[in-house]
Coordinates of C-alpha atoms and ligand atoms in Angstrom, one line a residue:
X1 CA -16.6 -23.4 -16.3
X2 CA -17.1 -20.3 -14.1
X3 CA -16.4 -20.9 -10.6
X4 CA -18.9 -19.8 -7.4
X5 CA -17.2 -21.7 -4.3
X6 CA -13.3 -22.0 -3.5
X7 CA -12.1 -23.5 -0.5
X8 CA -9.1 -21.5 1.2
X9 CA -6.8 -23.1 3.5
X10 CA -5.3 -21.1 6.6
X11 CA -6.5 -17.4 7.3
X12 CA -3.2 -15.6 7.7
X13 CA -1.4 -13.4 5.9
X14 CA -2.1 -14.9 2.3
X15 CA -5.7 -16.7 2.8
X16 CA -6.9 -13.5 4.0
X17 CA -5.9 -11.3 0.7
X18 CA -6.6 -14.3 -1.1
X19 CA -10.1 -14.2 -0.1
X20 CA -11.0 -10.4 -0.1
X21 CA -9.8 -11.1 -3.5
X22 CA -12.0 -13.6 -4.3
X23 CA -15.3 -11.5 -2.7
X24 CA -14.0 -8.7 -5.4
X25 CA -14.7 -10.8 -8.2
X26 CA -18.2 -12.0 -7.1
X27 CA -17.1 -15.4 -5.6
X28 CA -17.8 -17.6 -2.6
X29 CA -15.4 -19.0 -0.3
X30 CA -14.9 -21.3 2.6
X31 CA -12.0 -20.1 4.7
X32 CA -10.9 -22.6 6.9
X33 CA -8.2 -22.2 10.1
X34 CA -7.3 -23.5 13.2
X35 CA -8.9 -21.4 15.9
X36 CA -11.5 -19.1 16.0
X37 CA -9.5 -16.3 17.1
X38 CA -7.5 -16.8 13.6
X39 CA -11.1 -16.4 11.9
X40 CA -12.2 -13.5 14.3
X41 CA -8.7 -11.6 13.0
X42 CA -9.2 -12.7 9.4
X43 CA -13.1 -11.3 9.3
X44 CA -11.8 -8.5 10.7
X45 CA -9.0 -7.7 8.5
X46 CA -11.4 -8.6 5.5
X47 CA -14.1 -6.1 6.2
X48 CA -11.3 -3.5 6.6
X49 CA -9.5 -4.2 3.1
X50 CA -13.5 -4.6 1.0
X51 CA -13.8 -1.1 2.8
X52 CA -10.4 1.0 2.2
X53 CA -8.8 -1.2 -0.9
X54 CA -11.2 0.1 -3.6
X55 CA -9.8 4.0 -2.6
X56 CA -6.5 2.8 -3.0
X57 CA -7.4 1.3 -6.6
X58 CA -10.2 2.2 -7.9
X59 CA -10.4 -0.7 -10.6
X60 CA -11.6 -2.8 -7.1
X61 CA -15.3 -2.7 -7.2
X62 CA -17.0 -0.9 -3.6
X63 CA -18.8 -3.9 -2.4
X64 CA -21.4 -3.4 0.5
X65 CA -19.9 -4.9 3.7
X66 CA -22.1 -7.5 5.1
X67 CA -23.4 -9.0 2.1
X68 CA -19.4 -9.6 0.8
X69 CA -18.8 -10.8 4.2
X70 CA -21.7 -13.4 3.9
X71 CA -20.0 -14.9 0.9
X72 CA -17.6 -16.3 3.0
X73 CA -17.8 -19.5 5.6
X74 CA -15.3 -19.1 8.3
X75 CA -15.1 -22.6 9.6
X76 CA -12.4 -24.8 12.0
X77 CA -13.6 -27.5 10.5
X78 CA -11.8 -28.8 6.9
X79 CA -14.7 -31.2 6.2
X80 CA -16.5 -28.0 5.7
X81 CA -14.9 -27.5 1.9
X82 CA -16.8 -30.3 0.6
X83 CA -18.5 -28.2 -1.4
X84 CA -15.2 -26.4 -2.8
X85 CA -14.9 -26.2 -6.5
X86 CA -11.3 -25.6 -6.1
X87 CA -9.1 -25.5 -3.1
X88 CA -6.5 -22.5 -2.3
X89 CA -4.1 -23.7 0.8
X90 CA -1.8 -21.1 2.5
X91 CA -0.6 -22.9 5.9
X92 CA 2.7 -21.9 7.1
X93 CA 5.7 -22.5 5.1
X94 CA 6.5 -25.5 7.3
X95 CA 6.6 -29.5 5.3
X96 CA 4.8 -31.2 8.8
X97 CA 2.2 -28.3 8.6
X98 CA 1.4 -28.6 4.8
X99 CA 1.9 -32.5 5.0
X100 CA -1.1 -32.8 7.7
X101 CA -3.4 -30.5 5.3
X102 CA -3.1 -32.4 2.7
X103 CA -3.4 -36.2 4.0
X104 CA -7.2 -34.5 5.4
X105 CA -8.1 -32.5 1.7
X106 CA -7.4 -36.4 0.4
X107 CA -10.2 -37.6 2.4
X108 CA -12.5 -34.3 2.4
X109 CA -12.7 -33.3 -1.3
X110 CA -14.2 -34.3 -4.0
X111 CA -11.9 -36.3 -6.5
X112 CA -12.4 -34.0 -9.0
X113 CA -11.4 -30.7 -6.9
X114 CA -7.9 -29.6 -8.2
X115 CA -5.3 -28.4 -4.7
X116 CA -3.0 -25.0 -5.5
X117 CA -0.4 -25.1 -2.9
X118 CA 0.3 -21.4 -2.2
X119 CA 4.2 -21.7 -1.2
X120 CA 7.5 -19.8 -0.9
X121 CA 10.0 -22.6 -1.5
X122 CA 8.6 -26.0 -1.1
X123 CA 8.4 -28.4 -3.8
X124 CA 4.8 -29.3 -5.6
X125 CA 5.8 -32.5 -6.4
X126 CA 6.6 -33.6 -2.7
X127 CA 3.1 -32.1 -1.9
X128 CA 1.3 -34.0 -4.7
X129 CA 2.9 -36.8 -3.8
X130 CA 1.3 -37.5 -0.2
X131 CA -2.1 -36.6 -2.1
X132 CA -4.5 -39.2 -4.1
X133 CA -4.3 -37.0 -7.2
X134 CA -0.5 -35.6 -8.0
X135 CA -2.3 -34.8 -11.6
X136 CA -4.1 -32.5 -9.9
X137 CA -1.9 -30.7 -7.5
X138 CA -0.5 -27.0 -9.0
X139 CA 1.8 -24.6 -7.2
X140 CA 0.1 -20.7 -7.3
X141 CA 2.3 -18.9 -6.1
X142 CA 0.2 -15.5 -5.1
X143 CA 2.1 -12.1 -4.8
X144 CA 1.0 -10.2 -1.4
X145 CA -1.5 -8.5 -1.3
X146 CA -3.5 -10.9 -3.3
X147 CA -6.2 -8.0 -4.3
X148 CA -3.7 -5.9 -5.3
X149 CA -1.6 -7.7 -7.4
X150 CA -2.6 -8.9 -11.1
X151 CA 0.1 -11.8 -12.0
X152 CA 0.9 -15.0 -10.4
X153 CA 3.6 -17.6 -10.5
X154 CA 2.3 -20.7 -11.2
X155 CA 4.0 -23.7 -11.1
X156 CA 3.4 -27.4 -12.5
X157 CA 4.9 -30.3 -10.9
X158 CA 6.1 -33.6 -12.2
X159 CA 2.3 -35.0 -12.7
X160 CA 0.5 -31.6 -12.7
X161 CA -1.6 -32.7 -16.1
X162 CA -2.8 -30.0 -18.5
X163 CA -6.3 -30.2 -17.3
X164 CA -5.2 -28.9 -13.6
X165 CA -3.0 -25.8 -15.7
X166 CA -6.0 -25.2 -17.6
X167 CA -8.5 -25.5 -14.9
X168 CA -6.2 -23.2 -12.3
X169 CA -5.8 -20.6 -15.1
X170 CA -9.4 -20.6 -15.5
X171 CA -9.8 -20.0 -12.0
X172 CA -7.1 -17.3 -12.5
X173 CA -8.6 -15.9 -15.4
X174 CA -11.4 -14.7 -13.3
X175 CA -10.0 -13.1 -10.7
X176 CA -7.8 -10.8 -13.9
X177 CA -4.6 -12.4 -12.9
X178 CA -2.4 -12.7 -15.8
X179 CA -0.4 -16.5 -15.1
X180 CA 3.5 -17.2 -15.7
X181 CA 3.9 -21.3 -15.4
X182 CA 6.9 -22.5 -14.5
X183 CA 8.9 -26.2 -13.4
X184 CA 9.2 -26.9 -10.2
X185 CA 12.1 -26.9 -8.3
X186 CA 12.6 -25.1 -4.3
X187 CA 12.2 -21.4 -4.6
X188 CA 11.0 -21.5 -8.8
X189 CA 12.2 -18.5 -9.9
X190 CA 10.3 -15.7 -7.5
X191 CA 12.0 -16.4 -4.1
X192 CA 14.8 -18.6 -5.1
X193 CA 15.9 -15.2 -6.3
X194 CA 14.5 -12.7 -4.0
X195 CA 15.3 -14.4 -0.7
X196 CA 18.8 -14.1 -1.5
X197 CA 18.5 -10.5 -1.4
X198 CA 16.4 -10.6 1.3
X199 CA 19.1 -12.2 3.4
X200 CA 21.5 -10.5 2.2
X201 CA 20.0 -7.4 3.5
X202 CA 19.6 -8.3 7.0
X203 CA 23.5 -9.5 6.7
X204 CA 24.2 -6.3 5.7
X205 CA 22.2 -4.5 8.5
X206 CA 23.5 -7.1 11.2
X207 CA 27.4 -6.2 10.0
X208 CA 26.2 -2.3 10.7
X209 CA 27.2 -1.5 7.3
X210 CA 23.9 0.5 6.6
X211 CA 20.2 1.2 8.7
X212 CA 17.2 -0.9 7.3
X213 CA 16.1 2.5 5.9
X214 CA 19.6 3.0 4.0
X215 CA 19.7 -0.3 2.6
X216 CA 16.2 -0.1 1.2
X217 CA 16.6 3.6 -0.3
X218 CA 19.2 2.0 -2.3
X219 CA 16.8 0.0 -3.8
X220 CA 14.2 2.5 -4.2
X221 CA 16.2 5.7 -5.1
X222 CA 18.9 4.0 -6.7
X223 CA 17.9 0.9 -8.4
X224 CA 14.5 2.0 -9.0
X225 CA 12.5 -0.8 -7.1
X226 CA 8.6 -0.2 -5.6
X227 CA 10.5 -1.3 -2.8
X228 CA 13.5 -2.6 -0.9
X229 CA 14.3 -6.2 0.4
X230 CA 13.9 -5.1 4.2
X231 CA 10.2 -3.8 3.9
X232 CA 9.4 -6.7 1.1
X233 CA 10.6 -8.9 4.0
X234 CA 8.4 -7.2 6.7
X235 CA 5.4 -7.6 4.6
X236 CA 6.4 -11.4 3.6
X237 CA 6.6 -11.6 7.4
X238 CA 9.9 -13.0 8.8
X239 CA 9.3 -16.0 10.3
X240 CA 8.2 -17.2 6.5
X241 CA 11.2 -15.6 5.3
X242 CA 13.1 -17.4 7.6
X243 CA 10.9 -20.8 6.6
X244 CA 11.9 -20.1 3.3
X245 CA 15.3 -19.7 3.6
X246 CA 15.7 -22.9 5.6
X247 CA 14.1 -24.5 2.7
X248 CA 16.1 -23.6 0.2
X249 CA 19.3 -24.0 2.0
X250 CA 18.0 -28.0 2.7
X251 CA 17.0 -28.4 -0.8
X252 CA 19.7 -27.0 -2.6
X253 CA 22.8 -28.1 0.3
X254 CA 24.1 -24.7 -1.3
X255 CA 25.8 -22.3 1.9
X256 CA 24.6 -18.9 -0.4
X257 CA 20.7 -19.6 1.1
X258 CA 22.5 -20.1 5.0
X259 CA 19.9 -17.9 7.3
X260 CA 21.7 -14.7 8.3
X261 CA 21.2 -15.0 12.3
X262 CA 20.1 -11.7 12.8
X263 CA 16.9 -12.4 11.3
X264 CA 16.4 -16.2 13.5
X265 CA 16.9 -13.8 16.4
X266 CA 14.1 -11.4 15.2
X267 CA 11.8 -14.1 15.1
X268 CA 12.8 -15.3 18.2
X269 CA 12.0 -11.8 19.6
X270 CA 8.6 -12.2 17.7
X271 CA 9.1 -9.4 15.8
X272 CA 7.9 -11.1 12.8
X273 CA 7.5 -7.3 10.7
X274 CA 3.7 -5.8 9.9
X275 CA 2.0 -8.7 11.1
X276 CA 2.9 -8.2 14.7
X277 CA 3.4 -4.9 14.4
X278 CA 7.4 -4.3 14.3
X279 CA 10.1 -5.9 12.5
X280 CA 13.1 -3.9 10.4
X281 CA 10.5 -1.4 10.4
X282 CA 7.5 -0.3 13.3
X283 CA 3.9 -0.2 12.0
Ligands
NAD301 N1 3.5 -13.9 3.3 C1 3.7 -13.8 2.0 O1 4.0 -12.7 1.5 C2 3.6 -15.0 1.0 C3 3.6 -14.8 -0.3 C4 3.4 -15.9 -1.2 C5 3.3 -17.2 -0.7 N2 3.3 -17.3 0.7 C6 3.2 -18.7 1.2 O2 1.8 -18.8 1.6 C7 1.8 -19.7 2.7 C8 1.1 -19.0 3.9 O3 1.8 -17.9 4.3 P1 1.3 -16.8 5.2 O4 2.3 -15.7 5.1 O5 -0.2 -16.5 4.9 O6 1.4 -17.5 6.6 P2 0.7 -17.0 8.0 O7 1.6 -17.6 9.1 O8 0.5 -15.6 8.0 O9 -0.7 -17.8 8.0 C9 -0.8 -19.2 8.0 C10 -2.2 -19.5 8.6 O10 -2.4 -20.9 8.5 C11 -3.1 -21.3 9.7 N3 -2.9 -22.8 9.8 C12 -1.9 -23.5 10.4 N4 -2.2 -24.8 10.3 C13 -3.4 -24.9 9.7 C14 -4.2 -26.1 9.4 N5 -3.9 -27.3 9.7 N6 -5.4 -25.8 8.8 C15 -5.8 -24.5 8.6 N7 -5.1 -23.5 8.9 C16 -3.9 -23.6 9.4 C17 -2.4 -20.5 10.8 O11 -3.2 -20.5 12.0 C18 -2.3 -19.2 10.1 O12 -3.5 -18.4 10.4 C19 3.2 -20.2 3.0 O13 3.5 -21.4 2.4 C20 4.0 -19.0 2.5 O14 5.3 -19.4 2.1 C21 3.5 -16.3 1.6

């Protein structure tokens, strides 16, 4: 089956490289959010990645502007992914927020349509299970920026069947992204890992025993890493670090995932990292 439409949930960070990546290999999709001024951003940040990304990699095809942009739907309205083949959601990392989604893609989709819930830390079994089809709920974890980045975690719950796997690695198949499936438990293995050394960074920046800058050269010069835990963290944005974290610290009852308060305080402060324009780092 080749797919032409896929419905995205939520137009932030990860639905908008999600679906810049999906105009770069020639499909449709229906980007759905809560206001208009989320859509206005989105289009806006879209345009600007089909424009620059292809000089940044050239294996990204140079697509003419307006008719890529025409390829997408920007909507407020869920009932609007009827038509999906295939539904991407990327809502915030909260449970009430992804809970809400998925009680309306229950009523809205078709029975066949297969959900990928794009998520940090929380479990795709609990998801499925508020859904009419836990066979055909995945977790796709996508690494950020979407376009950029040619392997996903993906991650099969309790009742994910084989036909969901194989119909998500289809999906993934064409847009060249090379799939590692794992079980499901909080974290998997991506950010159960790295969001211990993402907090453990801003401890160690809060304690003044290095800048942001110092602690990520150690990563980068030393260790050898594209990059280091404070500017992964700025690009994850914060407040979903900090989502995360909270996550993983309820789930596993285990003190090693306990927020370091410096970076509750920085979202407090709203500086959330490249999103809004300052976090460890400015931009
Ligand atoms: N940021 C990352 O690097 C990254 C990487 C992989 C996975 N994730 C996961 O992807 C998901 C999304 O993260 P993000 O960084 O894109 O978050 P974000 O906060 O940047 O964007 C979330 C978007 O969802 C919208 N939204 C909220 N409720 C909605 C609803 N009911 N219907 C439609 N849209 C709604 C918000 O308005 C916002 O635009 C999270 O679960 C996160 O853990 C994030």
């Amino acid at each position: 089956m080749e797919f032409k439409t896929i419905g995205i949930i939520g137009a932030g960070t990860m639905g908008i490289g999600i679906a810049a990546d999906l105009l770069f290999h020639r499909m449709n999709c229906i980007l759905v959010d809560i206001t208009t001024a989320a859509l206005e951003r989105a289009k806006a940040e879209i345009i600007r990645i089909i424009r620059f990304a292809p000089l940044a990699n050239p294996s990204l095809p140079k697509l003419n502007v307006e008719e890529a942009i025409s390829k997408i739907t920007f909507t407020t309205n869920i009932e609007d992914v009827y038509n999906a083949e295939f539904i991407i959601e990327n809502v915030p990392e909260k449970w009430e927020m992804k809970e809400a989604v998925y009680r309306e893609l229950t009523k809205v989709c078709k029975p066949e349509v297969n959900f990928a819930v794009n998520t940090s830390c929380i479990s795709v079994t609990k998801v499925a299970s508020i859904t009419d089809r836990p066979d055909k709920v995945i977790g796709i974890h996508f690494m950020n920026p979407s376009y950029l980045k040619n392997c996903v975690e993906a991650i099969k719950g309790y009742h994910t069947s084989e036909a969901c796997i194989n119909n998500a690695k289809a999906l993934l198949d064409q847009m060249k992204k090379e799939v590692i499936l794992v079980n499901d438990l909080p974290g998997f293995v991506t950010n159960r890992i790295s969001h211990l050394f993402m907090n453990e960074a801003a401890f160690v920046v809060q304690d003044d025993v290095a800048t942001p800058a110092q602690v990520d050269e150690i990563f980068t010069k030393c260790y050898g890493h594209k990059m280091g835990p404070l500017e992964t963290a700025d690009l994850i944005g914060l407040d979903t670090v900090v989502n995360s974290l909270d996550i993983l610290y309820e789930s596993y009852q285990d003190p090693k995932f306990r927020c370091c308060p410096l970076l509750r305080k920085m979202v407090d402060a709203n500086l959330l990292g490249r999103k809004t324009g300052k976090g460890f780092y400015n931009y």
